[in-house]
PDB file of C-alpha atoms in Angstrom:
ATOM      1  CA  MET L   1     -12.490   2.000 -25.113  1.00  0.00           C
ATOM      2  CA  SER L   2     -15.546   3.787 -23.868  1.00  0.00           C
ATOM      3  CA  PRO L   3     -15.655   5.633 -20.404  1.00  0.00           C
ATOM      4  CA  ILE L   4     -17.479   3.888 -17.819  1.00  0.00           C
ATOM      5  CA  MET L   5     -18.438   4.407 -14.442  1.00  0.00           C
ATOM      6  CA  ASN L   6     -15.633   4.939 -11.647  1.00  0.00           C
ATOM      7  CA  GLU L   7     -12.833   5.380 -14.220  1.00  0.00           C
ATOM      8  CA  CYS L   8     -11.605   8.219 -12.528  1.00  0.00           C
ATOM      9  CA  VAL L   9      -7.757   7.389 -11.353  1.00  0.00           C
ATOM     10  CA  LEU L  10      -6.417   9.076  -8.327  1.00  0.00           C
ATOM     11  CA  ILE L  11      -2.679   9.482  -9.017  1.00  0.00           C
ATOM     12  CA  VAL L  12      -0.257  10.421  -5.884  1.00  0.00           C
ATOM     13  CA  ASP L  13       3.026  10.680  -6.634  1.00  0.00           C
ATOM     14  CA  SER L  14       5.715  13.222  -5.306  1.00  0.00           C
ATOM     15  CA  ASN L  15       7.747  13.342  -8.633  1.00  0.00           C
ATOM     16  CA  PRO L  16       6.237  15.978 -10.774  1.00  0.00           C
ATOM     17  CA  GLY L  17       7.475  14.377 -14.109  1.00  0.00           C
ATOM     18  CA  PHE L  18       6.506  11.007 -13.453  1.00  0.00           C
ATOM     19  CA  CYS L  19       2.987  12.331 -12.029  1.00  0.00           C
ATOM     20  CA  LYS L  20       2.433  14.382 -15.369  1.00  0.00           C
ATOM     21  CA  ARG L  21       3.433  11.843 -17.819  1.00  0.00           C
ATOM     22  CA  LEU L  22       1.001   9.093 -16.128  1.00  0.00           C
ATOM     23  CA  ALA L  23      -1.487  11.671 -15.944  1.00  0.00           C
ATOM     24  CA  GLN L  24      -1.183  12.065 -19.509  1.00  0.00           C
ATOM     25  CA  ALA L  25      -1.045   8.159 -20.475  1.00  0.00           C
ATOM     26  CA  CYS L  26      -4.267   7.828 -18.127  1.00  0.00           C
ATOM     27  CA  ARG L  27      -6.173  10.939 -20.159  1.00  0.00           C
ATOM     28  CA  ALA L  28      -5.112   9.299 -23.377  1.00  0.00           C
ATOM     29  CA  ALA L  29      -6.828   5.903 -22.137  1.00  0.00           C
ATOM     30  CA  ASN L  30      -9.828   8.250 -21.840  1.00  0.00           C
ATOM     31  CA  TYR L  31      -9.835   8.118 -17.534  1.00  0.00           C
ATOM     32  CA  THR L  32     -10.711  10.942 -15.615  1.00  0.00           C
ATOM     33  CA  VAL L  33      -7.287  11.918 -13.578  1.00  0.00           C
ATOM     34  CA  LEU L  34      -7.228  13.629 -10.239  1.00  0.00           C
ATOM     35  CA  ALA L  35      -3.545  14.141  -9.168  1.00  0.00           C
ATOM     36  CA  ALA L  36      -1.707  14.841  -5.769  1.00  0.00           C
ATOM     37  CA  ASP L  37       1.921  15.273  -4.983  1.00  0.00           C
ATOM     38  CA  SER L  38       1.581  14.422  -1.345  1.00  0.00           C
ATOM     39  CA  GLY L  39      -0.433  11.822   1.145  1.00  0.00           C
ATOM     40  CA  GLU L  40      -1.985  14.500   3.259  1.00  0.00           C
ATOM     41  CA  ARG L  41      -3.618  16.409  -0.314  1.00  0.00           C
ATOM     42  CA  ALA L  42      -4.590  12.785  -1.499  1.00  0.00           C
ATOM     43  CA  PHE L  43      -5.953  12.228   1.847  1.00  0.00           C
ATOM     44  CA  LEU L  44      -8.029  14.836   1.628  1.00  0.00           C
ATOM     45  CA  ILE L  45      -9.462  14.293  -1.819  1.00  0.00           C
ATOM     46  CA  LEU L  46     -10.232  10.356  -1.069  1.00  0.00           C
ATOM     47  CA  ARG L  47     -12.002  12.039   2.191  1.00  0.00           C
ATOM     48  CA  HIS L  48     -14.351  14.379   0.100  1.00  0.00           C
ATOM     49  CA  ARG L  49     -14.336  12.864  -3.146  1.00  0.00           C
ATOM     50  CA  GLN L  50     -14.451   9.355  -2.064  1.00  0.00           C
ATOM     51  CA  HIS L  51     -17.108   7.736  -4.258  1.00  0.00           C
ATOM     52  CA  GLN L  52     -15.656   9.646  -7.433  1.00  0.00           C
ATOM     53  CA  ILE L  53     -12.580   7.877  -7.163  1.00  0.00           C
ATOM     54  CA  GLY L  54     -12.694   4.764  -8.883  1.00  0.00           C
ATOM     55  CA  TRP L  55      -8.670   3.987  -8.735  1.00  0.00           C
ATOM     56  CA  LEU L  56      -5.440   4.491  -6.824  1.00  0.00           C
ATOM     57  CA  TYR L  57      -2.042   4.689  -7.926  1.00  0.00           C
ATOM     58  CA  SER L  58      -0.021   6.184  -5.216  1.00  0.00           C
ATOM     59  CA  ARG L  59       4.167   5.810  -4.381  1.00  0.00           C
ATOM     60  CA  ALA L  60       4.676   4.208  -0.673  1.00  0.00           C
ATOM     61  CA  ALA L  61       7.068   6.632   0.334  1.00  0.00           C
ATOM     62  CA  LEU L  62       5.736  10.295   0.022  1.00  0.00           C
ATOM     63  CA  PRO L  63       6.681  13.468   2.035  1.00  0.00           C
ATOM     64  CA  GLY L  64       4.782  14.339   5.037  1.00  0.00           C
ATOM     65  CA  LEU L  65       2.659  11.901   7.569  1.00  0.00           C
ATOM     66  CA  ILE L  66       0.551  10.062   5.178  1.00  0.00           C
ATOM     67  CA  ASP L  67       2.387   7.434   2.769  1.00  0.00           C
ATOM     68  CA  GLY L  68       0.918   5.269   0.080  1.00  0.00           C
ATOM     69  CA  TRP L  69      -0.190   2.657   2.420  1.00  0.00           C
ATOM     70  CA  ILE L  70      -2.249   4.726   4.739  1.00  0.00           C
ATOM     71  CA  LEU L  71      -3.959   6.104   1.316  1.00  0.00           C
ATOM     72  CA  ALA L  72      -4.627   2.459   0.361  1.00  0.00           C
ATOM     73  CA  ASP L  73      -6.220   1.791   3.510  1.00  0.00           C
ATOM     74  CA  GLN L  74      -8.543   4.803   3.376  1.00  0.00           C
ATOM     75  CA  TYR L  75      -9.314   4.108  -0.185  1.00  0.00           C
ATOM     76  CA  HIS L  76     -10.410   0.197   0.682  1.00  0.00           C
ATOM     77  CA  GLN L  77     -12.905   1.584   2.732  1.00  0.00           C
ATOM     78  CA  ALA L  78     -14.770   2.702  -0.212  1.00  0.00           C
ATOM     79  CA  TYR L  79     -13.468  -0.179  -2.198  1.00  0.00           C
ATOM     80  CA  PRO L  80     -12.480  -2.800  -0.444  1.00  0.00           C
ATOM     81  CA  SER L  81     -12.203  -5.499  -3.101  1.00  0.00           C
ATOM     82  CA  ARG L  82     -10.395  -3.454  -5.478  1.00  0.00           C
ATOM     83  CA  PRO L  83      -6.610  -3.219  -5.501  1.00  0.00           C
ATOM     84  CA  VAL L  84      -4.395  -0.354  -5.080  1.00  0.00           C
ATOM     85  CA  ILE L  85      -1.509   0.195  -7.269  1.00  0.00           C
ATOM     86  CA  ILE L  86       1.511   1.298  -5.403  1.00  0.00           C
ATOM     87  CA  ALA L  87       4.876   2.063  -6.531  1.00  0.00           C
ATOM     88  CA  ALA L  88       7.754   0.966  -3.785  1.00  0.00           C
ATOM     89  CA  HIS L  89      11.180   0.506  -3.821  1.00  0.00           C
ATOM     90  CA  ASP L  90      11.459  -3.018  -2.671  1.00  0.00           C
ATOM     91  CA  THR L  91       8.333  -5.351  -2.869  1.00  0.00           C
ATOM     92  CA  ARG L  92       6.003  -5.831   0.141  1.00  0.00           C
ATOM     93  CA  LEU L  93       3.100  -8.126   0.770  1.00  0.00           C
ATOM     94  CA  SER L  94      -0.191  -6.586   0.921  1.00  0.00           C
ATOM     95  CA  ALA L  95      -3.225  -8.240   3.217  1.00  0.00           C
ATOM     96  CA  ARG L  96      -5.802  -6.709   0.663  1.00  0.00           C
ATOM     97  CA  GLY L  97      -4.535  -7.939  -2.594  1.00  0.00           C
ATOM     98  CA  ASP L  98      -2.910  -4.439  -3.544  1.00  0.00           C
ATOM     99  CA  ILE L  99      -0.623  -4.515  -6.538  1.00  0.00           C
ATOM    100  CA  VAL L 100       3.000  -3.522  -5.547  1.00  0.00           C
ATOM    101  CA  LEU L 101       5.628  -2.321  -8.463  1.00  0.00           C
ATOM    102  CA  LYS L 102       8.852  -2.623  -7.695  1.00  0.00           C
ATOM    103  CA  GLU L 103      10.182   0.728  -8.959  1.00  0.00           C
ATOM    104  CA  PRO L 104       8.040   0.822 -12.149  1.00  0.00           C
ATOM    105  CA  THR L 105       8.335   2.815 -15.344  1.00  0.00           C
ATOM    106  CA  VAL L 106       5.171   5.348 -16.350  1.00  0.00           C
ATOM    107  CA  THR L 107       4.488   2.520 -19.172  1.00  0.00           C
ATOM    108  CA  VAL L 108       4.378   0.124 -16.833  1.00  0.00           C
ATOM    109  CA  VAL L 109       2.255   1.728 -14.116  1.00  0.00           C
ATOM    110  CA  SER L 110      -0.324   2.745 -16.813  1.00  0.00           C
ATOM    111  CA  GLU L 111      -0.606  -0.560 -18.586  1.00  0.00           C
ATOM    112  CA  THR L 112      -1.265  -1.860 -14.757  1.00  0.00           C
ATOM    113  CA  ILE L 113      -3.866   0.549 -14.575  1.00  0.00           C
ATOM    114  CA  ARG L 114      -5.312  -0.369 -17.731  1.00  0.00           C
ATOM    115  CA  HIS L 115      -5.821  -4.210 -16.858  1.00  0.00           C
ATOM    116  CA  VAL L 116      -6.742  -3.630 -13.349  1.00  0.00           C
ATOM    117  CA  ILE L 117      -9.747  -1.208 -14.771  1.00  0.00           C
ATOM    118  CA  GLU L 118     -10.717  -3.688 -17.756  1.00  0.00           C
ATOM    119  CA  GLY L 119     -10.796  -6.528 -15.392  1.00  0.00           C
ATOM    120  CA  THR L 120      -7.655  -8.128 -15.983  1.00  0.00           C
ATOM    121  CA  GLN L 121      -4.980  -8.999 -13.581  1.00  0.00           C
ATOM    122  CA  PRO L 122      -1.603  -9.047 -15.328  1.00  0.00           C
ATOM    123  CA  ALA L 123       0.005 -10.958 -12.872  1.00  0.00           C
ATOM    124  CA  ARG L 124      -2.433 -13.596 -13.015  1.00  0.00           C
ATOM    125  CA  ALA L 125      -2.267 -14.191 -16.796  1.00  0.00           C
ATOM    126  CA  ALA L 126       1.092 -14.396 -18.986  1.00  0.00           C
ATOM    127  CA  ALA L 127       2.854 -11.436 -18.276  1.00  0.00           C
ATOM    128  CA  PRO L 128       2.758  -8.829 -21.021  1.00  0.00           C
ATOM    129  CA  LEU L 129       6.100  -6.759 -22.010  1.00  0.00           C
ATOM    130  CA  GLY L 130       7.103  -4.853 -18.965  1.00  0.00           C
ATOM    131  CA  PHE L 131       5.184  -6.591 -16.277  1.00  0.00           C
ATOM    132  CA  SER L 132       8.205  -8.646 -15.149  1.00  0.00           C
ATOM    133  CA  GLU L 133       8.782  -5.930 -12.908  1.00  0.00           C
ATOM    134  CA  HIS L 134       5.828  -5.887 -10.567  1.00  0.00           C
ATOM    135  CA  ARG L 135       4.518  -8.441  -8.043  1.00  0.00           C
ATOM    136  CA  ARG L 136       1.258  -9.169  -6.991  1.00  0.00           C
ATOM    137  CA  ALA L 137       0.854  -8.884  -3.447  1.00  0.00           C
ATOM    138  CA  ALA L 138      -0.994 -11.258  -1.627  1.00  0.00           C
TER     139      ALA L 138
END
């Protein structure tokens, strides 16, 4: 796939191994990757590089005061119609249409990112292998 504008993905995850593997998968798909291990660091990236970030993946629970839901709100200031991909321990509804993945694997997250960037919604189509683990938030 050839790179297009806004293929920069901000990955926010406090698990360094998960973050590294997801960043590798995204780079292998020709996406530019920025990574943060806390909500505070990610929030600063979103504030200062808002229009360079095309897509956001975040774990819902992060160390510190800023969680994935707050990051999603900040991201939606620049991209109100784009979903954020959020990994959570349980399913939670999102008024903005974010995609909530229940304890996903790196493969599930990377495939979800790819589907969202390519304009396909895995929850609306026949679910490919691995997508049974997520739920599209309303």
